[in-house]
C-alpha cells in the first residue's frame, strides 16, 4: 500500500482530525492505516440511517466499548450533527479516557448546510488530493498521469481499460450520489449538460454567459452549479494576481477541475493528442502544485496573470511569502516563449523567480529565467 506523505503528520497529532478531500483520494485508506479502535462508515446506508435516526447512538456505542481511544467516522458530512456529540465527548472525557476522533469528509457544502460545528480548538483540519510526485519518489509515468490523472486507483491500475472504467464510474457516481441523492440540484439533466460543458473549459476564464448558452441552462443555475463543484471539492477557482499597480488586468477567475482523469472521462477521451497535450500538461502542473501543498500541509496561494493587452502567465504561486511566476509549455521551450514572464517581472520586481516548465527540458537559464522539466520545477518550489 502506498503511504501518503501527510500520514506521519496526522499520526503524530494529539488532536482529533478532520481529513477533507474529493471521493477516491484515499482518505479512508489513510485513516484506517492508523488502526482506529472503532470505525463507523456513514457511506454505508445502514449505518447512515441508524445514526441519522438516533442522535445518541454514537455515544452509546463508545460507552459500550470502554477501551476505545480512537474512533474513525467516514463521510461525516452525511450526519453533521454528530459533530456536536463529538465535541461533548472530547470535552467531557477525563485525561485517562481521552478519545481521538479521525473524521473524513468530501463535501464542505453539506457541513455548512447542516450548520456543522467544526470544533474550533479541538480539531485539526487537513486536505488530501490525488498523488503527488514526491509520494511516488518523482517516478511519475507522465503519459499515465496525463491520461488517468492522480487519483490513486486509476493511476496505479496496470490495465488501461480498468483505469478508464474506474474514471467513467467516478463521473457517473458523482452525478448520482452527490447531486441527485443529496438533492443539491433538481435539474439533473441540466447539471449533466453543464458538467460536460465546464469540463471542456477547465482552465479557461469563467464566462457564465458562454457556459449558459452551451449547456442550455440559466446563468443563475451555472453560478449555483459551479458553487456545488467547489463545495464538493471537485473544482477550484484560480483568481487573477492583483498585487500590481498601474496595470489594466482581466479580473475574471479561471476554474480548474481537481483531476485530469476526471476531465478526460467527462470529455470522453483519454488520448494525448497534439491538440490536447498543452491543456493536459497545464492541468498536470496545476494538480501537482495543489496536491503537493495538501501533502505537505502547506498554505499556498495560486493565481494567474493576464492583462487586457495580452500579457499572460499561467500560474503565480505564493508560498512562504515568496512569489513564483510559472509558464507551462508542453513543447520545446525557446527564448521567444519567455516574453510574458519577462513582462511580469517588470510589473512585479519582487518576483522570487520566473520559471518556464516543460515536459523534457534540460535545466538552463535564459535571461535569468529558469527553464526546467516538471520534476526539477517541483523540487525548485519545495515540493
Coordinates of C-alpha atoms in Angstrom, one line a residue:
X1 CA 0.0 0.0 0.0
X2 CA 1.3 3.4 -1.0
X3 CA 1.9 5.5 2.1
X4 CA 0.7 9.1 1.7
X5 CA 3.0 11.9 2.7
X6 CA 0.6 13.5 5.2
X7 CA 0.2 10.3 7.2
X8 CA 3.0 10.9 9.6
X9 CA 1.8 14.3 10.5
X10 CA -1.8 13.1 11.1
X11 CA -0.5 10.1 13.1
X12 CA 1.6 12.2 15.4
X13 CA -1.3 14.6 16.1
X14 CA -2.7 14.7 19.7
X15 CA -5.8 16.4 18.5
X16 CA -8.8 14.9 16.6
X17 CA -8.6 15.1 12.8
X18 CA -10.9 16.2 10.0
X19 CA -9.5 15.0 6.7
X20 CA -11.2 16.6 3.7
X21 CA -10.9 15.7 0.0
X22 CA -12.8 14.6 -3.0
X23 CA -14.0 11.0 -3.1
X24 CA -11.5 8.3 -4.0
X25 CA -8.4 10.3 -3.0
X26 CA -7.7 7.7 -0.3
X27 CA -9.0 9.4 2.9
X28 CA -10.5 6.2 4.3
X29 CA -7.4 4.1 3.5
X30 CA -5.1 6.6 5.1
X31 CA -7.2 6.9 8.3
X32 CA -7.7 3.1 8.5
X33 CA -3.9 2.6 8.3
X34 CA -3.8 4.3 11.8
X35 CA -5.6 1.3 13.2
X36 CA -8.5 3.0 15.0
X37 CA -10.3 1.1 17.7
X38 CA -13.7 1.8 16.3
X39 CA -14.9 2.5 12.7
X40 CA -18.2 4.0 11.7
X41 CA -18.7 4.3 7.9
X42 CA -21.5 6.7 7.1
X43 CA -21.2 5.9 3.4
X44 CA -22.8 2.6 4.5
X45 CA -26.5 3.2 4.1
X46 CA -27.4 1.1 7.1
X47 CA -25.0 3.0 9.4
X48 CA -26.1 6.3 7.9
X49 CA -29.8 5.6 8.6
X50 CA -29.1 4.4 12.1
X51 CA -27.1 7.4 13.1
X52 CA -29.4 9.8 11.4
X53 CA -32.3 8.4 13.3
X54 CA -30.6 8.2 16.7
X55 CA -28.5 11.2 17.9
X56 CA -27.4 9.3 20.9
X57 CA -26.2 6.1 19.1
X58 CA -22.6 7.2 18.8
X59 CA -22.3 8.0 22.5
X60 CA -23.8 4.6 23.5
X61 CA -21.6 2.7 21.1
X62 CA -18.5 4.3 22.6
X63 CA -19.8 3.8 26.1
X64 CA -20.2 0.1 25.3
X65 CA -16.6 -0.1 24.2
X66 CA -14.8 1.3 27.2
X67 CA -11.3 0.7 25.9
X68 CA -11.9 2.9 22.8
X69 CA -9.2 5.5 22.3
X70 CA -9.5 6.3 18.6
X71 CA -12.7 6.5 16.6
X72 CA -12.9 6.7 12.8
X73 CA -16.0 8.2 11.2
X74 CA -16.1 8.2 7.4
X75 CA -18.1 10.8 5.4
X76 CA -19.0 12.9 8.5
X77 CA -20.8 15.4 6.3
X78 CA -23.6 12.9 5.9
X79 CA -24.7 13.3 9.5
X80 CA -23.2 16.7 10.5
X81 CA -25.0 16.9 13.9
X82 CA -22.7 14.1 15.1
X83 CA -20.0 16.8 15.5
X84 CA -21.9 18.2 18.5
X85 CA -21.8 14.8 20.1
X86 CA -18.1 14.5 19.3
X87 CA -17.4 17.9 20.9
X88 CA -19.2 16.8 24.1
X89 CA -17.3 13.5 24.2
X90 CA -14.0 15.3 23.8
X91 CA -14.8 18.0 26.4
X92 CA -16.2 15.6 29.0
X93 CA -13.5 12.9 28.8
X94 CA -11.1 12.7 31.6
X95 CA -7.3 12.7 30.7
X96 CA -7.1 9.0 31.1
X97 CA -10.2 8.4 29.0
X98 CA -9.4 10.9 26.2
X99 CA -10.8 9.9 22.8
X100 CA -9.3 10.9 19.5
X101 CA -11.7 11.2 16.5
X102 CA -10.5 10.6 12.9
X103 CA -13.1 12.1 10.6
X104 CA -13.2 12.2 6.8
X105 CA -15.4 14.4 4.6
X106 CA -15.9 15.0 0.9
X107 CA -18.3 17.9 1.0
X108 CA -17.8 21.3 2.7
X109 CA -21.2 22.2 1.4
X110 CA -23.1 19.6 3.4
X111 CA -21.2 20.5 6.5
X112 CA -22.2 24.2 6.1
X113 CA -25.8 23.3 5.1
X114 CA -26.0 21.2 8.2
X115 CA -24.8 24.1 10.4
X116 CA -21.9 21.8 11.4
X117 CA -19.9 22.6 14.5
X118 CA -16.3 22.2 13.2
X119 CA -15.0 22.0 16.8
X120 CA -12.8 25.1 17.0
X121 CA -9.7 24.4 19.0
X122 CA -10.4 20.7 19.2
X123 CA -9.9 19.6 15.7
X124 CA -7.1 19.9 13.2
X125 CA -8.2 20.0 9.5
X126 CA -6.1 18.5 6.7
X127 CA -6.7 18.1 3.0
X128 CA -6.0 15.2 0.7
X129 CA -5.8 15.4 -3.0
X130 CA -4.5 13.0 -5.6
X131 CA -1.0 11.5 -5.6
X132 CA 1.9 14.0 -5.7
X133 CA 5.3 13.4 -7.3
X134 CA 7.1 13.1 -4.1
X135 CA 4.8 10.3 -2.9
X136 CA 6.0 8.4 -6.0
X137 CA 9.6 9.3 -5.5
X138 CA 9.3 11.5 -8.6
X139 CA 8.9 8.4 -10.7
X140 CA 5.7 9.6 -12.3
X141 CA 4.7 8.0 -15.5
X142 CA 3.7 11.2 -17.3
X143 CA 1.7 9.6 -20.0
X144 CA -0.3 7.6 -17.4
X145 CA -0.8 10.8 -15.4
X146 CA -2.0 12.8 -18.4
X147 CA -4.5 10.1 -19.3
X148 CA -5.7 8.9 -16.0
X149 CA -4.9 11.7 -13.5
X150 CA -3.6 11.3 -10.0
X151 CA -6.4 9.5 -8.1
X152 CA -4.6 6.5 -6.6
X153 CA -6.6 3.7 -8.0
X154 CA -6.9 4.8 -11.7
X155 CA -3.2 6.0 -11.8
X156 CA -1.8 2.8 -10.2
X157 CA -4.0 0.4 -12.1
X158 CA -2.0 -1.5 -14.7
X159 CA -4.8 -2.2 -17.2
X160 CA -5.8 0.9 -19.3
X161 CA -9.4 -0.3 -19.7
X162 CA -9.7 -0.7 -16.0
X163 CA -8.4 2.8 -15.4
X164 CA -10.9 4.2 -17.9
X165 CA -13.8 2.2 -16.3
X166 CA -12.9 3.5 -12.9
X167 CA -12.9 7.1 -14.0
X168 CA -16.1 6.7 -16.1
X169 CA -17.7 5.2 -13.0
X170 CA -16.4 8.1 -10.9
X171 CA -18.1 10.7 -13.1
X172 CA -21.5 8.8 -13.2
X173 CA -21.3 8.0 -9.4
X174 CA -20.6 11.7 -8.7
X175 CA -23.7 12.7 -10.6
X176 CA -25.9 10.1 -9.0
X177 CA -24.7 10.3 -5.4
X178 CA -23.5 13.9 -4.9
X179 CA -26.1 15.7 -6.9
X180 CA -29.2 13.5 -7.2
X181 CA -29.2 11.5 -4.0
X182 CA -28.3 14.5 -1.9
X183 CA -30.8 16.7 -3.8
X184 CA -28.3 19.5 -4.3
X185 CA -29.9 20.1 -7.7
X186 CA -33.3 19.2 -9.0
X187 CA -32.3 19.8 -12.6
X188 CA -30.2 16.6 -13.1
X189 CA -30.2 16.7 -17.0
X190 CA -29.3 20.4 -16.9
X191 CA -26.5 19.7 -14.5
X192 CA -25.2 16.8 -16.6
X193 CA -25.0 19.1 -19.7
X194 CA -23.4 21.8 -17.6
X195 CA -20.8 19.3 -16.3
X196 CA -19.8 18.3 -19.8
X197 CA -19.5 21.9 -20.8
X198 CA -17.5 23.1 -17.8
X199 CA -15.1 20.1 -18.0
X200 CA -14.3 21.1 -21.6
X201 CA -13.5 24.6 -20.4
X202 CA -11.4 23.7 -17.3
X203 CA -8.5 26.1 -17.1
X204 CA -10.3 28.8 -19.1
X205 CA -11.5 32.1 -17.8
X206 CA -15.1 31.7 -16.5
X207 CA -17.6 33.1 -18.9
X208 CA -21.0 32.4 -17.4
X209 CA -23.0 33.6 -20.4
X210 CA -21.0 31.3 -22.7
X211 CA -21.4 28.3 -20.4
X212 CA -25.1 29.0 -20.0
X213 CA -25.6 29.1 -23.8
X214 CA -23.6 25.9 -24.4
X215 CA -25.2 23.9 -21.6
X216 CA -28.7 25.3 -22.2
X217 CA -29.2 26.2 -18.5
X218 CA -29.8 29.6 -17.0
X219 CA -26.9 31.8 -16.0
X220 CA -28.0 31.7 -12.4
X221 CA -28.0 27.9 -12.5
X222 CA -24.5 27.9 -13.9
X223 CA -23.4 30.1 -10.9
X224 CA -25.0 27.7 -8.5
X225 CA -23.6 24.6 -10.2
X226 CA -20.1 26.0 -10.0
X227 CA -20.6 26.6 -6.3
X228 CA -21.6 23.0 -6.0
X229 CA -18.4 21.8 -7.8
X230 CA -16.3 24.0 -5.4
X231 CA -18.2 22.9 -2.3
X232 CA -17.9 19.2 -3.1
X233 CA -14.1 19.8 -3.8
X234 CA -14.3 18.8 -7.5
X235 CA -13.2 22.2 -8.9
X236 CA -11.4 25.3 -7.6
X237 CA -11.3 28.9 -8.8
X238 CA -8.0 30.5 -9.6
X239 CA -8.2 34.2 -9.3
X240 CA -6.1 36.8 -11.1
X241 CA -2.9 38.1 -9.3
X242 CA -3.7 41.7 -8.4
X243 CA -0.7 42.8 -6.4
X244 CA 0.5 45.1 -9.2
X245 CA -0.2 48.7 -9.8
X246 CA -0.9 50.7 -13.0
X247 CA -1.8 47.6 -15.0
X248 CA -5.2 47.0 -16.7
X249 CA -6.0 43.4 -15.6
X250 CA -8.6 41.0 -16.7
X251 CA -10.1 40.0 -13.3
X252 CA -12.4 37.1 -14.1
X253 CA -11.3 33.9 -12.4
X254 CA -10.5 30.6 -14.0
X255 CA -11.8 27.3 -12.9
X256 CA -9.7 24.1 -12.7
X257 CA -11.0 20.6 -12.1
X258 CA -9.1 18.7 -9.4
X259 CA -8.1 15.8 -11.5
X260 CA -7.1 15.3 -15.2
X261 CA -8.5 11.8 -15.3
X262 CA -12.0 13.0 -14.3
X263 CA -11.8 15.7 -17.0
X264 CA -10.8 13.2 -19.6
X265 CA -13.7 10.9 -18.6
X266 CA -16.2 13.8 -18.9
X267 CA -14.8 14.8 -22.3
X268 CA -14.9 11.2 -23.5
X269 CA -11.3 11.0 -24.4
X270 CA -8.2 9.6 -22.8
X271 CA -5.9 10.3 -25.8
X272 CA -2.9 12.6 -25.5
X273 CA -3.4 14.2 -28.9
X274 CA -1.3 17.2 -30.0
X275 CA -4.4 19.4 -29.7
X276 CA -4.9 18.4 -26.1
X277 CA -1.3 18.0 -24.9
X278 CA -0.9 21.6 -23.8
X279 CA -4.1 21.6 -21.8
X280 CA -3.3 18.3 -20.2
X281 CA 0.2 19.2 -19.2
X282 CA -1.0 22.6 -17.7
X283 CA -3.6 20.7 -15.6
X284 CA -0.9 18.2 -14.5
X285 CA 1.3 21.1 -13.2
X286 CA -1.8 22.6 -11.6
X287 CA -2.8 19.4 -9.8
X288 CA 0.8 18.7 -8.7
X289 CA 1.1 22.1 -7.1
X290 CA -2.2 21.7 -5.3
X291 CA -1.7 18.0 -4.3
X292 CA 1.8 18.7 -3.1
X293 CA 0.6 21.6 -0.9
X294 CA -2.0 19.3 0.6
X295 CA 0.5 16.5 1.1
X296 CA 2.9 18.9 2.9
X297 CA 0.1 20.7 4.8
X298 CA 1.5 23.9 3.5
X299 CA -0.6 27.0 2.8
X300 CA -0.2 28.4 -0.7
X301 CA -2.0 30.9 -2.9
X302 CA -2.3 30.1 -6.6
X303 CA -3.3 32.8 -9.1
X304 CA -2.9 33.5 -12.8
X305 CA -2.0 36.8 -14.5
X306 CA -3.5 38.4 -17.6
X307 CA -3.6 42.0 -18.8
X308 CA -6.0 43.4 -21.3
X309 CA -3.1 44.0 -23.6
X310 CA -2.5 40.2 -23.7
X311 CA 0.3 39.6 -21.3
X312 CA -0.5 36.2 -19.6
X313 CA 1.3 33.9 -17.2
X314 CA -0.2 30.5 -16.4
X315 CA 0.4 30.5 -12.6
X316 CA 1.6 32.9 -9.9
X317 CA 2.4 30.8 -6.8
X318 CA 2.8 32.5 -3.5
X319 CA 4.4 30.2 -0.9
X320 CA 6.2 31.2 2.3
X321 CA 6.0 34.9 1.3
X322 CA 7.8 34.2 -2.0
X323 CA 6.2 34.6 -5.4
X324 CA 7.0 32.4 -8.4
X325 CA 5.8 33.2 -11.9
X326 CA 5.3 30.0 -13.8
X327 CA 4.8 29.4 -17.5
X328 CA 3.9 25.9 -18.7
X329 CA 4.9 24.6 -22.1
X330 CA 4.3 21.1 -23.5
X331 CA 6.6 21.7 -26.4
X332 CA 10.3 22.6 -26.6
X333 CA 10.9 25.9 -24.8
X334 CA 12.8 28.7 -26.6
X335 CA 13.6 32.3 -25.7
X336 CA 10.6 33.5 -27.6
X337 CA 8.3 31.7 -25.1
X338 CA 9.6 33.8 -22.2
X339 CA 8.4 37.2 -23.2
X340 CA 5.4 37.2 -20.8
X341 CA 7.5 36.1 -17.9
X342 CA 9.9 39.0 -18.6
X343 CA 7.0 41.4 -18.7
X344 CA 5.6 40.1 -15.5
X345 CA 8.9 40.6 -13.7
X346 CA 8.8 44.2 -14.9
X347 CA 5.3 44.6 -13.5
X348 CA 6.3 42.8 -10.3
X349 CA 10.0 43.2 -9.5
X350 CA 9.5 41.4 -6.1
X351 CA 9.2 38.1 -8.0
X352 CA 11.3 35.5 -6.3
X353 CA 11.8 33.5 -9.5
X354 CA 10.4 33.1 -13.0
X355 CA 10.2 29.5 -14.2
X356 CA 9.3 28.0 -17.6
X357 CA 8.3 24.4 -17.1
X358 CA 8.4 21.8 -19.9
X359 CA 7.9 18.1 -20.2
X360 CA 11.5 17.3 -21.1
X361 CA 13.8 20.3 -20.7
X362 CA 17.4 20.5 -19.8
X363 CA 17.9 22.8 -16.8
X364 CA 19.3 26.1 -18.0
X365 CA 18.8 29.9 -17.6
X366 CA 17.7 32.3 -20.3
X367 CA 17.8 36.0 -19.3
X368 CA 17.7 34.9 -15.6
X369 CA 14.6 32.8 -16.2
X370 CA 14.9 29.2 -15.1
X371 CA 13.9 26.6 -17.8
X372 CA 13.5 23.1 -16.5
X373 CA 11.4 19.9 -16.6
X374 CA 8.5 19.3 -14.3
X375 CA 10.5 17.2 -11.8
X376 CA 13.1 19.9 -11.2
X377 CA 10.3 22.5 -11.1
X378 CA 8.6 20.8 -8.2
X379 CA 11.9 20.4 -6.3
X380 CA 12.7 24.1 -7.0
X381 CA 9.5 25.3 -5.4
X382 CA 10.0 22.9 -2.4
X383 CA 7.6 20.1 -3.4

